[in-house]
Amino acid sequence: MYCKCQRVDDGRKVFDMLPQRTVVTWSAMIAGYAQGGNSLAALELFNLMHQYGIVANDVTLACVLKACSKDYISGKLIHSHIIESCNHVDEFMSVSLMDMYSKCNCLVDAQKVFDEVSSHSVVTWSTMLGAYAQHEEGEEALKLYTKMMQQKFKPNACTFVSMLKACSSIRALVHGKLLHSQVIEGGFDDTEFVVNTLIDMYSKCGSLLDAGQVFVKGPKQSLIRYNAMLEGYSEWGSSEQAFELFCQMHHQNIKPDRATLVIILKACSTTANVMQGRALHSYLIRTGCELDDVIASSLIHMYSNCGSIEDAAKVFDGSKKDDIVTWNTMIAGYVLHRRGQDAVYLYEQICARGLELDKVTCISMLKACSSIAALKLGKVVHARTRQLCCELDVEVGNALIDMYTRCGSMEDASEIFKRMKHRDSVSWSTMIAGYAQHNDFPSAQKHFQDMEQEGHKPNNVTFVSLLSACSHRGLLEEACQHLVAMEHDHGISPNIDHCNCIVDLLARGGHLAQAAELLDSLPFKSNITGWTSLLTHCRVHRKLELGRRCFDRMVAIDKTYASSYVLMSNIYADAGMWKEVEALRKQRLLAGAWKKPGKSFIEVDDKVHNFSVGDKTHPRILDIYKKLRRLAADMKEKGCYPQTHAMLQHHLSDEDKEDYLCGHCEKLAIAFGLISTPPGTPIRVAKNLRVCMDCHSATKVISKLEAREIIVIDTYRVHRFKDGACSCKDYF
């Protein structure tokens, strides 16, 4: 009684007080520990029982095997004990052994036990099918089910549940429908848990219409069935239907549980429907729902995905914060919104509170470090992955590669890549993308060839990375060859990103008319990225008329897109057309098209510092501007003058223009790095926008004047400035 009431310690006190104990008493106590999740205590008690000379029966052994659900070695030893003590392993014991091996992630041993069963029943078949379904081995489950039917065994409700789950795991809709007909023939279409699994199967296979029909036709609707249907709508982004069904639940007085609320919030996240999300949040407050860590995490995730990171932060601030999951969700939200510094602040709080980090924390933090080029902190997080024994897991390894490439350290990225025991297409694509960002086409090409030789299939992202590598080097012919091979050899149709790489290549090479023709011929009519690329190169090649045409197309797509106005204004400014610049400024004002402020980040003395344009808030800002003015004077002596001729602030004096350019955020970060680090130390700066021409030219000269390697990571590539030259070869 005590064990079933989850008061195992009280049960143990009674057990210890008994003057005599039978095998039933021992079994009951072992079962209590096993059911309570205290496997170690269950195994210790079993050993003690053996020492007292009490012979275990089948029930005792089944309880011990349950305790071994995550301890393969102990389970194997118990199995050996069963074989030694019994001449024959009966059906009951075989089922317990198969279940234990399945939970220990060892299907091979489970299958061996199944094969050794002398006389099968529907229970043994169902147990093995359940093991395959649990591990998402749908194909193997279907093969075994076919054998079972050939041997004339009649499936029961458990069999159907396992098989429907197996179909879900491999999206086998045809097999799922066949099983549905067998469910009806067997009279299980009014069995609650079978009907719920049918809804889940149809939902996961993308057939929401069939799922809805099962939902309506089934027996009296229950909370579990509503959750299954809501999960289907959520999975496929049908938030409107999910919301309607949730309201229907309310009208039928079916009270949602925590799972319901998590599912419906997930539906809002999937479609970024913040209005529905806020309505649900209000419902939670009105109904007095406890804002535990699970619900708080779901709300944070919903608001983050819906673009309202401020609301997410408010929920986080008001939550209990007892669980690392809540912290992980908030960090992931900050990473999604490119607020890496806020993510770092939360990470520092986690460490200060002594909360135990997990793999998810490390992956999110590696992404945060990537966005602000915090290489030193990235290496600290890398060390934590070693402590967690997950350093070379595929997902963690990919995040490490991405962090090192984006922080400008291809050597470290390559080292992680070589040490990974298992690599997937993401691993290879990330390395190829890294080499593309570092302007190293030969290495990108070699990794692509190695990827194919090792039997990994390149995907859409792989080819985007490869074409970007071609674009950064102006390799039009090679890019076209890869584009043709992508479709002919790999069966991948070019998408908008692949086509934009070709547009960029054509425009960079001066073939602006062909780039415009390609954009006009593409089926992607809202391709603002492609037109932005062409407009950028219209400025480089001084093509005012074509630039105006690009601008008109971009405004037609999105009149609030700020880059359109900035780029066109620059073209007018280069041509000295200041009236047009002013007219465009007014047009931009009416459209409400304002560009996000430029920010740069630099890591100094274990702290990440950020700078915005014209920043005056940093504690050392006077020293920073003093250093910049000294550098400006030194650059003029070397014949390098600020590019003030095309500045939109044409009403300013030349001196004021120079001061304005000094205030560019990447220059402030570089100057801070120069005055805060020892001579000869590399300086690493991240920027949330593309580096401007003036800053690029200035940084080349500064690298020579200061004898420093300066690494600037913008949203497009990694620039390594050294001895007055940049790794991009001014092709940016």
CSV table of N, CA and C in Angstrom, one decimal, residues 488-546:
chain,number,residue,atom,x,y,z
A,488,HIS,N,20.6,17.5,-62.2
A,488,HIS,CA,20.7,16.3,-63.0
A,488,HIS,C,21.2,15.1,-62.2
A,489,ASP,N,22.3,15.3,-61.4
A,489,ASP,CA,22.9,14.2,-60.7
A,489,ASP,C,22.2,13.9,-59.3
A,490,HIS,N,21.7,14.9,-58.7
A,490,HIS,CA,21.1,14.7,-57.3
A,490,HIS,C,19.6,14.9,-57.2
A,491,GLY,N,19.0,15.3,-58.4
A,491,GLY,CA,17.5,15.5,-58.4
A,491,GLY,C,17.0,16.6,-57.5
A,492,ILE,N,17.8,17.6,-57.3
A,492,ILE,CA,17.4,18.8,-56.4
A,492,ILE,C,17.1,20.0,-57.3
A,493,SER,N,15.9,20.4,-57.3
A,493,SER,CA,15.4,21.5,-58.1
A,493,SER,C,16.0,22.8,-57.5
A,494,PRO,N,16.5,23.8,-58.3
A,494,PRO,CA,17.0,25.0,-57.7
A,494,PRO,C,15.9,25.8,-57.0
A,495,ASN,N,16.2,26.3,-55.8
A,495,ASN,CA,15.2,27.1,-55.1
A,495,ASN,C,15.7,28.6,-55.2
A,496,ILE,N,15.0,29.4,-54.5
A,496,ILE,CA,15.3,30.9,-54.6
A,496,ILE,C,16.7,31.2,-54.1
A,497,ASP,N,17.2,30.5,-53.1
A,497,ASP,CA,18.6,30.8,-52.6
A,497,ASP,C,19.6,30.4,-53.7
A,498,HIS,N,19.5,29.3,-54.3
A,498,HIS,CA,20.4,28.9,-55.4
A,498,HIS,C,20.4,29.9,-56.5
A,499,CYS,N,19.2,30.3,-56.9
A,499,CYS,CA,19.1,31.3,-58.0
A,499,CYS,C,19.7,32.6,-57.6
A,500,ASN,N,19.6,33.0,-56.4
A,500,ASN,CA,20.1,34.3,-55.9
A,500,ASN,C,21.7,34.3,-55.9
A,501,CYS,N,22.2,33.1,-55.7
A,501,CYS,CA,23.7,33.0,-55.8
A,501,CYS,C,24.2,33.3,-57.2
A,502,ILE,N,23.4,32.8,-58.2
A,502,ILE,CA,23.8,33.0,-59.6
A,502,ILE,C,23.6,34.5,-60.0
A,503,VAL,N,22.5,35.1,-59.5
A,503,VAL,CA,22.3,36.5,-59.7
A,503,VAL,C,23.4,37.3,-59.1
A,504,ASP,N,23.9,37.0,-57.9
A,504,ASP,CA,25.0,37.7,-57.3
A,504,ASP,C,26.2,37.6,-58.1
A,505,LEU,N,26.5,36.4,-58.6
A,505,LEU,CA,27.7,36.1,-59.4
A,505,LEU,C,27.7,36.9,-60.7
A,506,LEU,N,26.5,36.9,-61.4
A,506,LEU,CA,26.4,37.7,-62.7
A,506,LEU,C,26.6,39.2,-62.4
A,507,ALA,N,26.0,39.7,-61.3
A,507,ALA,CA,26.1,41.1,-61.0
A,507,ALA,C,27.5,41.5,-60.6
A,508,ARG,N,28.2,40.7,-59.8
A,508,ARG,CA,29.5,40.9,-59.4
A,508,ARG,C,30.4,41.0,-60.6
A,509,GLY,N,30.2,40.2,-61.6
A,509,GLY,CA,31.0,40.1,-62.8
A,509,GLY,C,30.7,41.2,-63.8
A,510,GLY,N,29.8,42.1,-63.5
A,510,GLY,CA,29.4,43.2,-64.4
A,510,GLY,C,28.3,42.8,-65.4
A,511,HIS,N,27.8,41.6,-65.3
A,511,HIS,CA,26.7,41.2,-66.2
A,511,HIS,C,25.3,41.5,-65.6
A,512,LEU,N,25.1,42.8,-65.4
A,512,LEU,CA,23.9,43.2,-64.7
A,512,LEU,C,22.6,43.0,-65.5
A,513,ALA,N,22.7,43.2,-66.8
A,513,ALA,CA,21.5,43.0,-67.7
A,513,ALA,C,21.1,41.5,-67.6
A,514,GLN,N,22.0,40.6,-67.7
A,514,GLN,CA,21.7,39.2,-67.6
A,514,GLN,C,21.1,38.8,-66.2
A,515,ALA,N,21.7,39.5,-65.1
A,515,ALA,CA,21.2,39.2,-63.8
A,515,ALA,C,19.7,39.7,-63.7
A,516,ALA,N,19.4,40.8,-64.3
A,516,ALA,CA,18.1,41.4,-64.3
A,516,ALA,C,17.1,40.4,-65.0
A,517,GLU,N,17.6,39.9,-66.2
A,517,GLU,CA,16.8,39.0,-67.0
A,517,GLU,C,16.5,37.7,-66.2
A,518,LEU,N,17.5,37.2,-65.5
A,518,LEU,CA,17.3,36.0,-64.7
A,518,LEU,C,16.3,36.3,-63.6
A,519,LEU,N,16.4,37.4,-62.9
A,519,LEU,CA,15.4,37.7,-61.9
A,519,LEU,C,14.0,37.8,-62.4
A,520,ASP,N,13.8,38.4,-63.6
A,520,ASP,CA,12.5,38.6,-64.2
A,520,ASP,C,11.9,37.2,-64.6
A,521,SER,N,12.8,36.3,-64.9
A,521,SER,CA,12.3,35.0,-65.4
A,521,SER,C,12.0,34.0,-64.3
A,522,LEU,N,12.4,34.3,-63.1
A,522,LEU,CA,12.2,33.4,-62.0
A,522,LEU,C,10.8,33.4,-61.5
A,523,PRO,N,10.3,32.2,-61.0
A,523,PRO,CA,8.9,32.1,-60.5
A,523,PRO,C,8.7,32.8,-59.1
A,524,PHE,N,9.8,33.1,-58.5
A,524,PHE,CA,9.8,33.7,-57.1
A,524,PHE,C,9.6,35.2,-57.3
A,525,LYS,N,8.3,35.6,-57.2
A,525,LYS,CA,8.0,37.1,-57.5
A,525,LYS,C,8.3,38.0,-56.3
A,526,SER,N,8.4,37.4,-55.1
A,526,SER,CA,8.7,38.3,-53.9
A,526,SER,C,10.1,38.1,-53.5
A,527,ASN,N,11.0,38.1,-54.5
A,527,ASN,CA,12.4,37.8,-54.2
A,527,ASN,C,13.2,39.1,-53.9
A,528,ILE,N,13.0,39.6,-52.8
A,528,ILE,CA,13.6,40.9,-52.4
A,528,ILE,C,15.1,40.7,-52.2
A,529,THR,N,15.6,39.6,-51.8
A,529,THR,CA,17.0,39.3,-51.6
A,529,THR,C,17.7,39.4,-52.9
A,530,GLY,N,17.2,38.8,-54.0
A,530,GLY,CA,17.8,38.9,-55.3
A,530,GLY,C,17.9,40.3,-55.9
A,531,TRP,N,16.8,41.0,-55.7
A,531,TRP,CA,16.8,42.4,-56.2
A,531,TRP,C,17.8,43.3,-55.4
A,532,THR,N,17.9,43.0,-54.1
A,532,THR,CA,18.8,43.7,-53.2
A,532,THR,C,20.3,43.5,-53.7
A,533,SER,N,20.6,42.3,-54.0
A,533,SER,CA,21.9,42.0,-54.5
A,533,SER,C,22.2,42.7,-55.8
A,534,LEU,N,21.2,42.8,-56.7
A,534,LEU,CA,21.5,43.5,-58.0
A,534,LEU,C,21.6,45.0,-57.8
A,535,LEU,N,20.8,45.5,-56.9
A,535,LEU,CA,20.8,47.0,-56.6
A,535,LEU,C,22.2,47.3,-56.0
A,536,THR,N,22.7,46.4,-55.1
A,536,THR,CA,24.0,46.7,-54.5
A,536,THR,C,25.1,46.8,-55.6
A,537,HIS,N,25.0,46.0,-56.6
A,537,HIS,CA,26.1,46.0,-57.6
A,537,HIS,C,25.8,47.1,-58.7
A,538,CYS,N,24.6,47.6,-58.7
A,538,CYS,CA,24.3,48.8,-59.6
A,538,CYS,C,25.1,50.0,-59.1
A,539,ARG,N,25.2,50.0,-57.8
A,539,ARG,CA,26.0,51.1,-57.2
A,539,ARG,C,27.5,51.0,-57.6
A,540,VAL,N,28.0,49.7,-57.4
A,540,VAL,CA,29.4,49.5,-57.8
A,540,VAL,C,29.7,49.8,-59.2
A,541,HIS,N,28.8,49.4,-60.1
A,541,HIS,CA,29.0,49.6,-61.6
A,541,HIS,C,28.4,50.9,-62.1
A,542,ARG,N,27.8,51.7,-61.2
A,542,ARG,CA,27.2,53.0,-61.5
A,542,ARG,C,26.2,52.9,-62.6
A,543,LYS,N,25.2,52.0,-62.4
A,543,LYS,CA,24.1,51.8,-63.3
A,543,LYS,C,22.8,52.4,-62.7
A,544,LEU,N,22.6,53.7,-62.9
A,544,LEU,CA,21.6,54.4,-62.2
A,544,LEU,C,20.2,54.0,-62.6
A,545,GLU,N,20.0,53.9,-63.9
A,545,GLU,CA,18.6,53.5,-64.5
A,545,GLU,C,18.2,52.1,-64.0
A,546,LEU,N,19.1,51.2,-64.1
A,546,LEU,CA,18.8,49.8,-63.7
A,546,LEU,C,18.6,49.8,-62.2
